[in-house]
GROMACS .gro file of C-alpha atoms in nm:
model
  248
    1MET     CA    1  -4.902  -2.152   6.725
    2ASN     CA    2  -4.978  -1.810   6.594
    3THR     CA    3  -4.654  -1.665   6.449
    4SER     CA    4  -4.817  -1.370   6.278
    5PRO     CA    5  -4.632  -1.036   6.333
    6PHE     CA    6  -4.980  -0.900   6.411
    7SER     CA    7  -5.045  -1.142   6.697
    8ALA     CA    8  -5.200  -1.028   7.030
    9ALA     CA    9  -5.009  -0.794   7.260
   10PRO     CA   10  -4.778  -0.947   7.522
   11PRO     CA   11  -4.907  -1.014   7.875
   12PRO     CA   12  -4.953  -0.709   8.103
   13ALA     CA   13  -4.635  -0.785   8.304
   14VAL     CA   14  -4.423  -0.760   7.989
   15VAL     CA   15  -4.601  -0.433   7.890
   16THR     CA   16  -4.536  -0.293   8.235
   17GLU     CA   17  -4.166  -0.394   8.217
   18ARG     CA   18  -4.129  -0.222   7.879
   19ARG     CA   19  -4.295   0.095   8.012
   20ASP     CA   20  -4.060   0.099   8.310
   21ARG     CA   21  -3.763   0.085   8.079
   22ARG     CA   22  -3.872   0.395   7.887
   23ASN     CA   23  -3.615   0.670   7.865
   24PRO     CA   24  -3.716   0.926   8.133
   25ARG     CA   25  -3.654   1.197   7.875
   26ALA     CA   26  -3.941   1.049   7.669
   27ASP     CA   27  -4.173   1.098   7.967
   28LEU     CA   28  -4.056   1.454   8.000
   29ASP     CA   29  -4.117   1.506   7.623
   30ASP     CA   30  -4.476   1.380   7.674
   31LEU     CA   31  -4.525   1.613   7.969
   32PHE     CA   32  -4.398   1.920   7.788
   33ARG     CA   33  -4.603   1.839   7.482
   34ALA     CA   34  -4.909   1.822   7.710
   35ILE     CA   35  -4.819   2.160   7.858
   36SER     CA   36  -4.764   2.309   7.519
   37HIS     CA   37  -5.084   2.189   7.357
   38ASP     CA   38  -5.335   2.068   7.616
   39LEU     CA   39  -5.290   2.366   7.856
   40ARG     CA   40  -5.268   2.632   7.588
   41ALA     CA   41  -5.616   2.548   7.451
   42PRO     CA   42  -5.812   2.644   7.767
   43VAL     CA   43  -5.599   2.960   7.800
   44ARG     CA   44  -5.690   3.058   7.446
   45HIS     CA   45  -6.058   2.987   7.525
   46LEU     CA   46  -6.047   3.205   7.832
   47GLY     CA   47  -5.907   3.491   7.626
   48ALA     CA   48  -6.165   3.442   7.354
   49PHE     CA   49  -6.460   3.426   7.596
   50GLY     CA   50  -6.336   3.731   7.780
   51LEU     CA   51  -6.329   3.924   7.453
   52MET     CA   52  -6.686   3.813   7.374
   53LEU     CA   53  -6.805   3.921   7.715
   54ARG     CA   54  -6.636   4.258   7.679
   55GLU     CA   55  -6.806   4.315   7.342
   56ARG     CA   56  -7.146   4.211   7.477
   57LEU     CA   57  -7.108   4.446   7.778
   58GLY     CA   58  -7.020   4.723   7.536
   59GLU     CA   59  -7.342   4.661   7.345
   60LEU     CA   60  -7.537   4.681   7.670
   61GLY     CA   61  -7.386   5.008   7.776
   62GLY     CA   62  -7.110   4.872   7.988
   63ASP     CA   63  -7.080   4.807   8.359
   64GLY     CA   64  -6.781   4.951   8.545
   65GLU     CA   65  -6.751   4.673   8.801
   66ALA     CA   66  -6.801   4.397   8.541
   67LEU     CA   67  -6.542   4.555   8.311
   68SER     CA   68  -6.290   4.576   8.600
   69CYS     CA   69  -6.349   4.205   8.667
   70LEU     CA   70  -6.283   4.134   8.295
   71ASP     CA   71  -5.961   4.340   8.312
   72ALA     CA   72  -5.842   4.125   8.606
   73MET     CA   73  -5.942   3.804   8.422
   74ASP     CA   74  -5.757   3.917   8.109
   75GLU     CA   75  -5.445   3.993   8.308
   76ALA     CA   76  -5.455   3.660   8.485
   77THR     CA   77  -5.510   3.479   8.155
   78GLN     CA   78  -5.211   3.653   7.998
   79ASN     CA   79  -4.996   3.574   8.304
   80LEU     CA   80  -5.093   3.207   8.278
   81GLY     CA   81  -4.996   3.205   7.914
   82ARG     CA   82  -4.659   3.357   7.999
   83MET     CA   83  -4.604   3.104   8.279
   84ILE     CA   84  -4.665   2.822   8.029
   85ASP     CA   85  -4.414   2.986   7.793
   86GLY     CA   86  -4.169   2.996   8.088
   87VAL     CA   87  -4.206   2.624   8.162
   88LEU     CA   88  -4.154   2.541   7.795
   89GLU     CA   89  -3.848   2.766   7.785
   90LEU     CA   90  -3.699   2.570   8.076
   91SER     CA   91  -3.782   2.243   7.907
   92ARG     CA   92  -3.590   2.345   7.596
   93ILE     CA   93  -3.284   2.418   7.812
   94ALA     CA   94  -3.317   2.080   7.986
   95ARG     CA   95  -3.345   1.890   7.654
   96ALA     CA   96  -3.093   2.080   7.441
   97PRO     CA   97  -2.775   1.878   7.360
   98LEU     CA   98  -2.478   1.990   7.567
   99LEU     CA   99  -2.195   2.064   7.327
  100ARG     CA  100  -1.883   2.150   7.518
  101GLN     CA  101  -1.614   2.326   7.318
  102PRO     CA  102  -1.338   2.582   7.375
  103MET     CA  103  -1.494   2.927   7.404
  104ASN     CA  104  -1.412   3.281   7.494
  105VAL     CA  105  -1.645   3.387   7.778
  106GLY     CA  106  -1.534   3.750   7.748
  107GLU     CA  107  -1.655   3.767   7.386
  108VAL     CA  108  -1.996   3.632   7.487
  109VAL     CA  109  -2.026   3.887   7.768
  110ASP     CA  110  -1.934   4.170   7.528
  111GLU     CA  111  -2.195   4.054   7.279
  112VAL     CA  112  -2.469   4.035   7.540
  113ARG     CA  113  -2.377   4.372   7.688
  114GLY     CA  114  -2.390   4.528   7.343
  115GLN     CA  115  -2.737   4.386   7.279
  116LEU     CA  116  -2.870   4.513   7.613
  117SER     CA  117  -2.707   4.854   7.567
  118GLU     CA  118  -2.912   4.915   7.254
  119HIS     CA  119  -3.229   4.924   7.463
  120LEU     CA  120  -3.113   5.139   7.758
  121GLY     CA  121  -3.244   5.464   7.616
  122SER     CA  122  -3.134   5.758   7.831
  123ARG     CA  123  -3.020   5.539   8.121
  124ILE     CA  124  -2.667   5.567   8.247
  125VAL     CA  125  -2.504   5.228   8.301
  126GLU     CA  126  -2.138   5.186   8.389
  127TRP     CA  127  -2.012   4.849   8.278
  128HIS     CA  128  -1.701   4.701   8.441
  129ILE     CA  129  -1.600   4.394   8.244
  130ALA     CA  130  -1.282   4.190   8.307
  131ASP     CA  131  -1.011   4.254   8.046
  132HIS     CA  132  -0.884   3.897   8.031
  133TRP     CA  133  -1.065   3.568   8.062
  134PRO     CA  134  -0.940   3.216   8.121
  135ASP     CA  135  -0.989   2.927   7.881
  136CYS     CA  136  -1.329   2.760   7.914
  137GLN     CA  137  -1.486   2.439   7.782
  138ALA     CA  138  -1.862   2.489   7.770
  139ASP     CA  139  -2.167   2.500   7.550
  140VAL     CA  140  -2.149   2.837   7.375
  141ALA     CA  141  -2.522   2.870   7.310
  142LEU     CA  142  -2.619   2.785   7.668
  143VAL     CA  143  -2.354   3.009   7.821
  144ARG     CA  144  -2.481   3.298   7.605
  145GLN     CA  145  -2.829   3.234   7.741
  146LEU     CA  146  -2.688   3.225   8.094
  147PHE     CA  147  -2.527   3.571   8.059
  148GLU     CA  148  -2.838   3.706   7.881
  149ARG     CA  149  -3.042   3.615   8.182
  150LEU     CA  150  -2.799   3.738   8.444
  151LEU     CA  151  -2.712   4.064   8.272
  152ALA     CA  152  -3.076   4.136   8.188
  153ASN     CA  153  -3.158   4.088   8.556
  154ALA     CA  154  -2.881   4.327   8.652
  155VAL     CA  155  -3.008   4.586   8.407
  156LYS     CA  156  -3.368   4.549   8.528
  157PHE     CA  157  -3.295   4.574   8.901
  158THR     CA  158  -3.070   4.878   8.864
  159ARG     CA  159  -3.322   5.088   8.667
  160ARG     CA  160  -3.401   5.313   8.964
  161ARG     CA  161  -3.034   5.411   9.008
  162GLU     CA  162  -2.922   5.743   8.864
  163VAL     CA  163  -2.605   5.567   8.768
  164ALA     CA  164  -2.624   5.188   8.743
  165MET     CA  165  -2.306   4.989   8.788
  166ILE     CA  166  -2.273   4.636   8.663
  167ALA     CA  167  -1.950   4.435   8.695
  168VAL     CA  168  -1.880   4.101   8.528
  169GLY     CA  169  -1.564   3.905   8.594
  170TRP     CA  170  -1.408   3.592   8.743
  171HIS     CA  171  -1.158   3.467   8.998
  172LEU     CA  172  -0.979   3.147   9.079
  173LEU     CA  173  -1.114   2.934   9.366
  174PRO     CA  174  -0.875   2.747   9.603
  175ASP     CA  175  -0.949   2.425   9.417
  176ASN     CA  176  -0.842   2.589   9.088
  177ARG     CA  177  -1.198   2.608   8.950
  178ILE     CA  178  -1.307   2.930   8.788
  179GLU     CA  179  -1.590   3.119   8.956
  180TYR     CA  180  -1.767   3.383   8.748
  181PHE     CA  181  -1.969   3.667   8.890
  182VAL     CA  182  -2.221   3.939   8.788
  183ARG     CA  183  -2.246   4.220   9.042
  184ASP     CA  184  -2.483   4.518   9.042
  185ASN     CA  185  -2.577   4.814   9.261
  186GLY     CA  186  -2.951   4.755   9.217
  187ALA     CA  187  -3.245   4.682   9.444
  188GLY     CA  188  -3.082   4.377   9.603
  189PHE     CA  189  -3.294   4.164   9.840
  190ASN     CA  190  -3.313   4.050  10.198
  191GLN     CA  191  -3.084   3.751  10.222
  192ALA     CA  192  -3.300   3.594  10.492
  193SER     CA  193  -3.595   3.563  10.251
  194ALA     CA  194  -3.392   3.435   9.958
  195GLU     CA  195  -3.453   3.061  10.000
  196GLY     CA  196  -3.543   2.905   9.669
  197LEU     CA  197  -3.420   3.213   9.480
  198PHE     CA  198  -3.329   3.000   9.177
  199GLY     CA  199  -3.659   2.810   9.176
  200ILE     CA  200  -3.917   2.847   8.902
  201PHE     CA  201  -4.161   3.139   8.954
  202LYS     CA  202  -3.969   3.256   9.262
  203ARG     CA  203  -3.994   3.632   9.304
  204LEU     CA  204  -3.850   3.853   9.576
  205HIS     CA  205  -4.008   4.172   9.449
  206THR     CA  206  -4.367   4.258   9.360
  207GLN     CA  207  -4.484   4.271   9.002
  208SER     CA  208  -4.554   4.643   9.038
  209ASP     CA  209  -4.192   4.708   9.145
  210PHE     CA  210  -4.025   4.489   8.881
  211ASP     CA  211  -4.197   4.293   8.611
  212GLY     CA  212  -4.120   3.933   8.530
  213LEU     CA  213  -4.236   3.581   8.615
  214GLY     CA  214  -3.936   3.443   8.804
  215VAL     CA  215  -3.801   3.207   8.538
  216GLY     CA  216  -3.476   3.390   8.452
  217LEU     CA  217  -3.274   3.262   8.748
  218ALA     CA  218  -3.439   2.918   8.727
  219GLY     CA  219  -3.305   2.893   8.372
  220ALA     CA  220  -2.964   3.016   8.482
  221ARG     CA  221  -2.945   2.747   8.750
  222GLN     CA  222  -3.047   2.484   8.496
  223ILE     CA  223  -2.770   2.587   8.255
  224VAL     CA  224  -2.512   2.591   8.529
  225GLU     CA  225  -2.612   2.256   8.668
  226ARG     CA  226  -2.610   2.099   8.319
  227HIS     CA  227  -2.243   2.195   8.309
  228GLY     CA  228  -2.184   2.031   8.648
  229GLY     CA  229  -2.143   2.368   8.821
  230ARG     CA  230  -2.304   2.552   9.110
  231ILE     CA  231  -2.472   2.891   9.136
  232GLY     CA  232  -2.556   3.119   9.427
  233ALA     CA  233  -2.622   3.479   9.516
  234ASP     CA  234  -2.564   3.722   9.799
  235ALA     CA  235  -2.726   4.060   9.830
  236THR     CA  236  -2.819   4.345  10.057
  237LEU     CA  237  -3.155   4.517  10.023
  238ASP     CA  238  -3.128   4.852   9.838
  239VAL     CA  239  -2.751   4.802   9.797
  240GLY     CA  240  -2.711   4.540   9.522
  241CYS     CA  241  -2.661   4.177   9.435
  242THR     CA  242  -2.382   3.945   9.329
  243VAL     CA  243  -2.451   3.619   9.146
  244ARG     CA  244  -2.163   3.368   9.142
  245PHE     CA  245  -2.137   3.049   8.948
  246THR     CA  246  -1.902   2.781   8.817
  247LEU     CA  247  -1.923   2.577   8.502
  248GLY     CA  248  -1.797   2.246   8.630
   0.00000   0.00000   0.00000
């Protein structure tokens, strides 16, 4: 009998059984590594070949129609790269350890508001933030990301208002859970077309109206669900939007 530690591999049935017992997270890790490396390479190649074609066209005196096609290709290539970044961003949220600890949600909101206010320029934004906040057990880093996404969305979709108004607060539900909310007087949306609002790459406005890829709310949903909570939104077109969520 061959007792060498380097003996032949076990029969296929055993190999299959071991594969089936793999941690699903390991399969996800493999998928995201493939997205990160295998998909980025062709995107880089597209960008490089587009640059070469542009230089060659320049040497030949240029061609307006061809250059317009290259512009469209460049924009599509850049968007694809950003979409890959968005998927990887969501994967990091999914795989990050969940470290629940006592935290002050109000302090996090104030920090995020301060960061966003530094980039408002001449815009007028009235912030209405709750004065007192209940105790909360949650992952501080993930909750900060959650409010970064929701408040950045509120700032973005109110940019056409002469005076933007953004409210952040909470209230107690009948079952004694805490429901948080972010409300704005921005562009809003048609509630009837909002199915899948929190899905990845879901957009309710055109790119020319408001930039973005549609990963912000998908990440917010992921953070909320990792805490065992629920998230939803109600809005009226051209009036505003309210996002509500719980953290367990």
